[in-house]
Coordinates of C-alpha atoms and ligand atoms in Angstrom, one line a residue:
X22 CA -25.6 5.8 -7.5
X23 CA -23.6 3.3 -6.6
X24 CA -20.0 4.7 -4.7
X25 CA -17.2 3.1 -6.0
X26 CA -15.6 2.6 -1.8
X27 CA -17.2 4.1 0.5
X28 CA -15.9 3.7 4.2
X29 CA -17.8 1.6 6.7
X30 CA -19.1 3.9 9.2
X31 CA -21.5 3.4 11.7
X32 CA -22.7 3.0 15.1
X33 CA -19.9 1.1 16.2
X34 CA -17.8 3.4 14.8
X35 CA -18.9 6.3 15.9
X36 CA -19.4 5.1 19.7
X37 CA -15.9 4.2 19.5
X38 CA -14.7 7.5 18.7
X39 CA -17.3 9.7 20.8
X40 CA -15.0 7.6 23.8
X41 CA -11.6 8.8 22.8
X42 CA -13.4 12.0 22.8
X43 CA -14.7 11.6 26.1
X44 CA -11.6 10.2 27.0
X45 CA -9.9 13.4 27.5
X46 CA -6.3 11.8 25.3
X47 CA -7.2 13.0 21.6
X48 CA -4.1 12.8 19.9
X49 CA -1.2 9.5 20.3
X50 CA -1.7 7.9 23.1
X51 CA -3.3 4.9 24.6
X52 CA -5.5 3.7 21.4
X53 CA -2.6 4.7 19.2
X54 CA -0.6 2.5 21.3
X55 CA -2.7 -0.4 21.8
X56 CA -3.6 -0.2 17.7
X57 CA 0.0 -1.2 16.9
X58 CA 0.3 -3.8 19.3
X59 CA -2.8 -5.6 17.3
X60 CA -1.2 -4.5 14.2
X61 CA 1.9 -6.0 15.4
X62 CA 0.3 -9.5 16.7
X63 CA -1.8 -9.9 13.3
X64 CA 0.8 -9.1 10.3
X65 CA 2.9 -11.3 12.7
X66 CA 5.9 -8.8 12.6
X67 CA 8.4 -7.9 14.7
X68 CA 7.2 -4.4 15.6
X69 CA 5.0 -1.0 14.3
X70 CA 4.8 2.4 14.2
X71 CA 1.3 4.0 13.4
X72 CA 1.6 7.3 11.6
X73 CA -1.2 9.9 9.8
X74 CA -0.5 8.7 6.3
X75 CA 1.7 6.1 4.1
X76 CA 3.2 9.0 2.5
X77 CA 4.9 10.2 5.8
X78 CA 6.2 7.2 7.0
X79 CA 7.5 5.7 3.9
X80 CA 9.2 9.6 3.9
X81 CA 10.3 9.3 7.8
X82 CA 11.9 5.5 6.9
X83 CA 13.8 6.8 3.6
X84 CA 15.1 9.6 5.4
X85 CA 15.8 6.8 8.4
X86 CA 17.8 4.8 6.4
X87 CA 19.7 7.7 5.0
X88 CA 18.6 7.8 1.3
X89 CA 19.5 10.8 -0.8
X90 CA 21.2 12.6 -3.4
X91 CA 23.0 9.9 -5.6
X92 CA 20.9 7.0 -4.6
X93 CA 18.2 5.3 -6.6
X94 CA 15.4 3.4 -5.3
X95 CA 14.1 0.7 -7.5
X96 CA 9.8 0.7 -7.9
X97 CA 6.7 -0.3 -10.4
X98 CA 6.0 2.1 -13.0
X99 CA 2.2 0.9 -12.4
X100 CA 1.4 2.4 -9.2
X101 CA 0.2 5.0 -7.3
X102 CA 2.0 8.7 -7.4
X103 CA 2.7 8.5 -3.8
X104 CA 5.1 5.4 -4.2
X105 CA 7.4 7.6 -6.4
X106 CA 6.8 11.3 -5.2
X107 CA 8.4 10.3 -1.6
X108 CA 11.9 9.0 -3.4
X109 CA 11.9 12.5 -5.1
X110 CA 11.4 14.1 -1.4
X111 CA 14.2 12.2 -0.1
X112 CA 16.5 13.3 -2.9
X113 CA 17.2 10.0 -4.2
X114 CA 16.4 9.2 -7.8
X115 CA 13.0 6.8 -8.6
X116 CA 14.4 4.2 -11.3
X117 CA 10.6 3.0 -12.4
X118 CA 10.6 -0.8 -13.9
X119 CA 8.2 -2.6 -15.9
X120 CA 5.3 -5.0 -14.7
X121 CA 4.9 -9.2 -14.8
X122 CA 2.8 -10.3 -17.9
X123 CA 0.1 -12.6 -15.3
X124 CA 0.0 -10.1 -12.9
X125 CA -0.2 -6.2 -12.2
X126 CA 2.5 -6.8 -9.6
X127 CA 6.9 -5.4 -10.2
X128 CA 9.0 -7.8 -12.1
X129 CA 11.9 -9.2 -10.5
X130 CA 13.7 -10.1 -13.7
X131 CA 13.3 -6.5 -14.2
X132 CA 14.4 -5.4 -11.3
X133 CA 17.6 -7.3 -11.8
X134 CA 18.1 -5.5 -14.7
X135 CA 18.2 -2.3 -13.2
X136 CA 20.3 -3.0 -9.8
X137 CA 23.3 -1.1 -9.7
X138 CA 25.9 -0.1 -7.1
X139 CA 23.4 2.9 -6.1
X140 CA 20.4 0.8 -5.6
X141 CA 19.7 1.4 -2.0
X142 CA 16.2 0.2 -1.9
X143 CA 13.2 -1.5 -3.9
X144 CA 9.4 -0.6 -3.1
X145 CA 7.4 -3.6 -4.4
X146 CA 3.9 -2.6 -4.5
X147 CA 0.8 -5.1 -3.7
X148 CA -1.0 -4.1 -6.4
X149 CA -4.5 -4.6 -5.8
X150 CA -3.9 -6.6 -2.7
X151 CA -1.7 -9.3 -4.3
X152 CA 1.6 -9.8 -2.6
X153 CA 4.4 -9.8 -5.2
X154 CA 7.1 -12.6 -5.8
X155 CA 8.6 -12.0 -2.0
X156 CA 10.6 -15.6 -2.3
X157 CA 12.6 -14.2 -5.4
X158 CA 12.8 -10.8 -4.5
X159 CA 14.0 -11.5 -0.8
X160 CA 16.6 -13.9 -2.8
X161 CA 17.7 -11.5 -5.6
X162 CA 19.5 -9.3 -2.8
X163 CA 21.1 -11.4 -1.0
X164 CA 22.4 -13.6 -4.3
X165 CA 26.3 -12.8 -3.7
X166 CA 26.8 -11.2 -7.2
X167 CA 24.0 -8.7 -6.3
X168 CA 25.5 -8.1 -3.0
X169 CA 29.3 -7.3 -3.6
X170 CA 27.8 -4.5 -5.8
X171 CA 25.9 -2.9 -2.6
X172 CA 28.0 -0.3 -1.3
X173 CA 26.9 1.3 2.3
X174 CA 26.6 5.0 3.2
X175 CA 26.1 4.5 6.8
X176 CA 26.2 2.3 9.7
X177 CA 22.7 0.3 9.3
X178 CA 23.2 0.3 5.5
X179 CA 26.1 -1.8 6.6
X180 CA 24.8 -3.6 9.5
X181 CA 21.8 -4.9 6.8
X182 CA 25.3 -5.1 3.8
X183 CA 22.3 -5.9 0.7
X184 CA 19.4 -3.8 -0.6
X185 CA 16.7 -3.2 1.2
X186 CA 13.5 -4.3 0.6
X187 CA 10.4 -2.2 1.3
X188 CA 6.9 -3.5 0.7
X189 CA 3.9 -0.7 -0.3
X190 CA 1.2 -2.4 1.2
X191 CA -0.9 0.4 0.9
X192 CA -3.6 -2.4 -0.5
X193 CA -2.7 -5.7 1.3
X194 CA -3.7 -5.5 4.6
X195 CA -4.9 -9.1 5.6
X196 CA -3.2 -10.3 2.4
X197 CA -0.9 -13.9 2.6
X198 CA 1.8 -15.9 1.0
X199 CA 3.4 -18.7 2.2
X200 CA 0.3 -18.8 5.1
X201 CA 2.5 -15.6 6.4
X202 CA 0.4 -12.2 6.5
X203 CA 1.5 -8.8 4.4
X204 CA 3.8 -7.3 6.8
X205 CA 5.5 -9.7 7.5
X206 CA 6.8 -10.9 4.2
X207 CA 9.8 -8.5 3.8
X208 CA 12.2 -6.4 5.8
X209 CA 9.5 -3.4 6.1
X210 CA 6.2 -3.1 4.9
X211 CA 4.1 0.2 4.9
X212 CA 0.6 0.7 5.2
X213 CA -1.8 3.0 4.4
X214 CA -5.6 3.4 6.5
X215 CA -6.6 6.3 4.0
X216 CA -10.7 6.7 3.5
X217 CA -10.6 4.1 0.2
X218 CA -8.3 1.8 1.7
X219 CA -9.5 -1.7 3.1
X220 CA -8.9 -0.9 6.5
X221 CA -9.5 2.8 7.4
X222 CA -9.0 5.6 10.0
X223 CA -9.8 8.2 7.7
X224 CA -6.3 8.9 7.1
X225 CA -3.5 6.7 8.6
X226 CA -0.7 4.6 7.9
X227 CA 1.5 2.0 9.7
X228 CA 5.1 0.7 9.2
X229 CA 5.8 -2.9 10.0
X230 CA 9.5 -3.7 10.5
X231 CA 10.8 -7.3 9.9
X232 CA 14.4 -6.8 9.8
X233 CA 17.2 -9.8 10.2
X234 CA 18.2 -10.6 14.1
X235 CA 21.2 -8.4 13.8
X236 CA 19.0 -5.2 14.5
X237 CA 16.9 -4.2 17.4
X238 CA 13.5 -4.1 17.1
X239 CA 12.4 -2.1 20.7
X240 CA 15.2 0.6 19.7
X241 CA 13.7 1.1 15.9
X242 CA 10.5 1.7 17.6
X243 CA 11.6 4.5 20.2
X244 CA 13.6 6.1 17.6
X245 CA 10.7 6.1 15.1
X246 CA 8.5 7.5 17.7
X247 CA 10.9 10.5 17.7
X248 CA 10.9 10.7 14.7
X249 CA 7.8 11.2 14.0
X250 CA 7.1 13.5 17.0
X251 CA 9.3 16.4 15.9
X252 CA 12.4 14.7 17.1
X253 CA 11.2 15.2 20.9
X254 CA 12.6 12.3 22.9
X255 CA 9.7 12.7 25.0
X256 CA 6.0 12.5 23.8
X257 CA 3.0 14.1 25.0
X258 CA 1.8 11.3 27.4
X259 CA 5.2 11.0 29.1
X260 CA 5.3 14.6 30.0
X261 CA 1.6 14.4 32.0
X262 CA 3.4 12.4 34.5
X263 CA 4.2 14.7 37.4
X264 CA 7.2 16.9 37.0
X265 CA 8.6 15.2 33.7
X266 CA 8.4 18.3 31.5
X267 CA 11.9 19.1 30.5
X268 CA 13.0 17.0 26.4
X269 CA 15.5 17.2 23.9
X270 CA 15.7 17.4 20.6
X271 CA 18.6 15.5 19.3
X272 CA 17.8 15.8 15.8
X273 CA 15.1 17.5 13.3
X274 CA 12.5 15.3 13.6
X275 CA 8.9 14.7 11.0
X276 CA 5.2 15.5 12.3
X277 CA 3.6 12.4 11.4
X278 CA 1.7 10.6 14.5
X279 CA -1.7 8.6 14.6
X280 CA -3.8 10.4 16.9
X281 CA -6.3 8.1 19.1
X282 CA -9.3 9.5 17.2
X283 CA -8.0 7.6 14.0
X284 CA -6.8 4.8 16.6
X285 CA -10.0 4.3 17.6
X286 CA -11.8 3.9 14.3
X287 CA -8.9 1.8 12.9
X288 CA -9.7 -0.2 16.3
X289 CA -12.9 -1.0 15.1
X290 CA -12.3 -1.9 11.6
X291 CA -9.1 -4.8 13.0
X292 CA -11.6 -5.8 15.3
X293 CA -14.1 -7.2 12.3
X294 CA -11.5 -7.4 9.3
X295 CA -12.1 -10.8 9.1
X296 CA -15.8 -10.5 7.9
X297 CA -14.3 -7.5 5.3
X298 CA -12.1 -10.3 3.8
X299 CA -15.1 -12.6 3.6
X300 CA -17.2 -10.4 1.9
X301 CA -14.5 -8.8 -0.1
X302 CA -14.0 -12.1 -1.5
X303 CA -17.7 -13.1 -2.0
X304 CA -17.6 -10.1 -4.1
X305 CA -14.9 -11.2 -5.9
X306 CA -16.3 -14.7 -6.8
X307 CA -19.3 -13.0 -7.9
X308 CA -17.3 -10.8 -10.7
X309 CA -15.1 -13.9 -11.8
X310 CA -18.2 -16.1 -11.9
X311 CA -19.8 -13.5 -14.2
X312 CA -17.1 -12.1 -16.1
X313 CA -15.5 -15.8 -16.6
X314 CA -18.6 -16.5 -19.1
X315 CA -18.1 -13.5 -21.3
X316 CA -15.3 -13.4 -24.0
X317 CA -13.7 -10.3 -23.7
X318 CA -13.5 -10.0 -20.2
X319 CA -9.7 -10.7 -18.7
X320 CA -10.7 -11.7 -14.6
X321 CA -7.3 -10.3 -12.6
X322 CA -5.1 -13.3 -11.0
X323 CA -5.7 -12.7 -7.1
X324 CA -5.2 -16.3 -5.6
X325 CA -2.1 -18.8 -6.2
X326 CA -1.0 -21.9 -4.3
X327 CA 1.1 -19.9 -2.2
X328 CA -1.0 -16.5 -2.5
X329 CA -4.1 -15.1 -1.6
X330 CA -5.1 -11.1 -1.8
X331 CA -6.5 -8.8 -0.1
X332 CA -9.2 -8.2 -2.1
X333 CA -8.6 -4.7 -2.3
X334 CA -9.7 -4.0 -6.1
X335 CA -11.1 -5.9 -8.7
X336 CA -9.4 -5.2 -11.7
X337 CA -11.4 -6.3 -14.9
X338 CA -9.7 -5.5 -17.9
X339 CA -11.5 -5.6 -21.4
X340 CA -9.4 -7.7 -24.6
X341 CA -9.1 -6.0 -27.9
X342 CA -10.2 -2.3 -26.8
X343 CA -7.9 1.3 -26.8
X344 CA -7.6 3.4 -24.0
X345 CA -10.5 6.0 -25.3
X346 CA -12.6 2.5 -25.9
X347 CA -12.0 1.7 -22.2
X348 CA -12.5 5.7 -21.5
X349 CA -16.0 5.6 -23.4
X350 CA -16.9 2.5 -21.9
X351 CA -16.5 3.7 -18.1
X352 CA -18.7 6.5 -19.0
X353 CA -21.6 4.0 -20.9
X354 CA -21.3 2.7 -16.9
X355 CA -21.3 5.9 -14.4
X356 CA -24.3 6.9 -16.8
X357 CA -25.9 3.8 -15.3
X358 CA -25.3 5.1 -11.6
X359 CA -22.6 2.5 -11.1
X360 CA -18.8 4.6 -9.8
X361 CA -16.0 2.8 -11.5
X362 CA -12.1 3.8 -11.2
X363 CA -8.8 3.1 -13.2
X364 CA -6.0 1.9 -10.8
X365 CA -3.7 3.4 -11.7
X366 CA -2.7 6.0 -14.3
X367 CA 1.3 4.7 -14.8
X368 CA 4.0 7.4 -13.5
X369 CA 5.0 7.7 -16.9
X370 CA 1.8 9.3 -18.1
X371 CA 1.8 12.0 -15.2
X372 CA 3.3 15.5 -16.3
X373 CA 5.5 15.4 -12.9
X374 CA 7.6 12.3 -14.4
X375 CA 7.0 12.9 -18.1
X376 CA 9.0 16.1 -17.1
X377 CA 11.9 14.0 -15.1
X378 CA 12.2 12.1 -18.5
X379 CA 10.6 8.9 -18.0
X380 CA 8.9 7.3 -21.1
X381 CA 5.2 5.5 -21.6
X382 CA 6.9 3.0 -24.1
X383 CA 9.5 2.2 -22.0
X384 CA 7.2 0.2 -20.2
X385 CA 5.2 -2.2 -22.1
X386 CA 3.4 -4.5 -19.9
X387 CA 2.4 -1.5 -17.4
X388 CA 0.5 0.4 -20.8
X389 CA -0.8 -3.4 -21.7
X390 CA -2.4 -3.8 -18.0
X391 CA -3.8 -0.2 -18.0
X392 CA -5.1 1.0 -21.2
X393 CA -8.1 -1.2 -21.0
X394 CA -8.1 -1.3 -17.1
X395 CA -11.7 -1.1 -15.2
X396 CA -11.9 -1.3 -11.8
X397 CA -15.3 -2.1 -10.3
X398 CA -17.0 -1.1 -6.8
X399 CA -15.8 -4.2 -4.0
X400 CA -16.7 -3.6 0.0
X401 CA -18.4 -4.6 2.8
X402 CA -21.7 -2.8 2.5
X403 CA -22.2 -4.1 -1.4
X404 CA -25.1 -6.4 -1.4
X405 CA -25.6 -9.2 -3.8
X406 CA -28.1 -7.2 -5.6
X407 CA -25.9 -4.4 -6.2
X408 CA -23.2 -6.8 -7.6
X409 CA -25.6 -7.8 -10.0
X410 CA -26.2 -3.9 -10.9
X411 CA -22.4 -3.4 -11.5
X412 CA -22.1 -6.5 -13.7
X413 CA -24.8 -5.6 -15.9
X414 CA -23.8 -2.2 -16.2
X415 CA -20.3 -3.2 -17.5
X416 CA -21.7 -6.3 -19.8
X417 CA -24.6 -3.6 -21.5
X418 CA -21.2 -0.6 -21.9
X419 CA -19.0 -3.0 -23.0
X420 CA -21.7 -4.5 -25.7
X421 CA -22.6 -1.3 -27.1
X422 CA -19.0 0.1 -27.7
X423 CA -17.9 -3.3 -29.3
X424 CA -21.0 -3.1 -31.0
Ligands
PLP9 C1 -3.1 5.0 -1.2 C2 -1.7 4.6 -1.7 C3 -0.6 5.2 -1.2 C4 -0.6 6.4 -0.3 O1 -1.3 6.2 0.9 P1 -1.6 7.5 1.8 O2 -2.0 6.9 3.1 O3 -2.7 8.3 1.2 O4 -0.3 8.3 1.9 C5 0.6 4.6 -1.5 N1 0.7 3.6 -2.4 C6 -0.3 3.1 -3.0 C7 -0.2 2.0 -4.0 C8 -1.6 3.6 -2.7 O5 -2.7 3.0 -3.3

């Protein structure tokens, strides 16, 4: 069988780890540390908070910027449940948009349609590694017409005075636009290290922060650290130093650190990233250069002049099928021993949001991209060989359901 993304564990890996271990400092500390410096010096942003999941620190920075009951946060419906579930946490209502037509990433024109004066936020999700329309989104909220409308709740909502813009960048580690890396491209990006991801430590996440001069950088970081920590303004590793046991707790705080076991893997995997993205786009060229010659295969847009992906997931779709087609024609290809995924069932499909009243057709272009949606096995350890294995199992399902 071959897995649809398994992680790349080995020696290296594992020697890494076994040192925290023997380290005696298991949970945040020095790795932790050191792992969002290098975070910090390759997305080339202004500063980062490693945490044990996307999930939590997208939760942490809503609650942060003081999201809630009678806001709405602006996101795709095409993307993962995560992206939505943490705006229902925070209290705040998720207004879901529709998709681009040459891409699976948000639409800004359609975003524009659904601003109003409770739009706090927009999560633009890097679907499949692709960095959305940054230039015109980072533009929309500061046009003046779009910015008399924001109205602050609190001091930093004013200090920002626009809409802020939040990148999921669960997939797009490593991803540009522009020549500047994901991370870097809006005021804060969050990223996700979970087992599947491009860059793993088993379960991790980071937040990159890239916020106009006006705020302070050093200060976000310390108060995200408590944050995350319980709300204790001291951490574990300041209170070994001699005598330094007595804290405070200001505020509730979240439980959401990186622990230098994950540090140490995600370590690793920064270290070599580079030769991910080269394979991960060998890979790539090997689907479009065999897809390209078939006629019913749509190849996914992942490189632009100003773009280039992450190579996260290769998203094939199939012209002129149904969704039970599609459905029939991923099983015609895991009967083959090859794993194949959909990314991603919309939010409007899920019972959760089908229940908070949000509609399949009100979303065209996301149904469009996803009812005939495959996507097909892409990392380091795929050989050629294997690439060959996946194509022809997709070619000899696709043949026989068409017929
Ligand atoms: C994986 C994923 C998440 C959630 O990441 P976790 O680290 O598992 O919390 C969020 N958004 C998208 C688009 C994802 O694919």
């Amino acid at each position: 069988m071959i897995p649809f993304s398994p992680p790349r564990i080995d020696q290296k890996v594992i020697d890494e780890v076994t040192a925290a271990l023997k380290s005696g400092w298991i949970t945040t500390g020095p790795r932790t540390k050191l792992f969002e410096k290098k975070i910090t010096e390759y997305c080339g942003c202004q500063t980062t908070v490693a945490v044990n999941s996307w999930t939590m620190g997208m939760q942490v920075l809503l609650n942060w910027w003081g999201i809630g009951e009678g806001d709405e946060v602006i996101l795709p419906a095409y993307t993962y449940c995560a992206s939505a579930n943490v705006i229902v946490h925070s209290g705040a209502t998720p207004v879901m948009v529709d998709i681009n037509k040459e891409d699976f990433n948000i639409s800004v024109e359609a975003i524009r349609k659904a601003i109003t004066p409770r739009t706090k936020a927009i999560i633009a999700v890097d679907l499949a590694g692709f960095p959305c329309d940054y230039d015109q989104l980072n533009a929309l909220v500061r046009e003046e017409g779009i910015r008399s409308m924001f109205s602050a709740n609190n001091e930093k909502q004013e200090q920002l005075d626009r809409i802020l813009v939040i990148s999921d960048a669960a997939h797009s580690f490593g991803a540009t636009m522009n020549g500047k890396r994901s991370g870097s491209l809006t005021d804060i990006s969050s990223f996700s290290f979970h087992a599947v991801k491009n860059l793993t430590t088993a379960e991790g996440g980071a937040l990159c922060f890239n916020l106009p001069d006006n705020f302070d950088h050093n200060e976000i970081y310390t108060t995200f650290c408590t944050m995350i920590l319980h709300g204790q303004n001291k951490d574990a590793l300041a209170k070994t130093q001699k005598g330094n046991w007595r804290y405070d707790v200001e505020e509730p705080g979240f439980k959401c650190n990186m622990t230098d076991l994950q540090a140490a893997i995600g370590l690793v995997e920064l270290e070599r990233y580079q030769e991910n993205l080269d394979r991960r786009k060998a890979i790539f060229e090997q689907y479009d250069a065999a897809f390209s010659i078939e006629s019913w295969a749509i190849t996914p847009l992942h490189t632009t002049n100003s773009k280039v992906t992450s190579y996260h997931l290769y998203q094939l779709r199939i012209a002129g099928i149904t969704e039970e087609q599609r459905d029939a024609i991923m099983q015609l290809i895991f009967d083959q021993d090859v794993s194949v995924n959909v990314h991603f069932l919309p939010l409007p499909t899920l019972t959760a949001y089908k229940k908070r009243g949000y509609k399949m057709e009100d979303y065209p272009e996301t149904w469009n991209k996803y009812h005939n949606e495959i996507s097909l096995p892409v990392y380091f350890n795929l050989t050629d060989e294997q690439v060959r294995i996946v194509v022809g199992a997709v070619v000899n399902a696709v043949n026989l359901i068409l017929g």
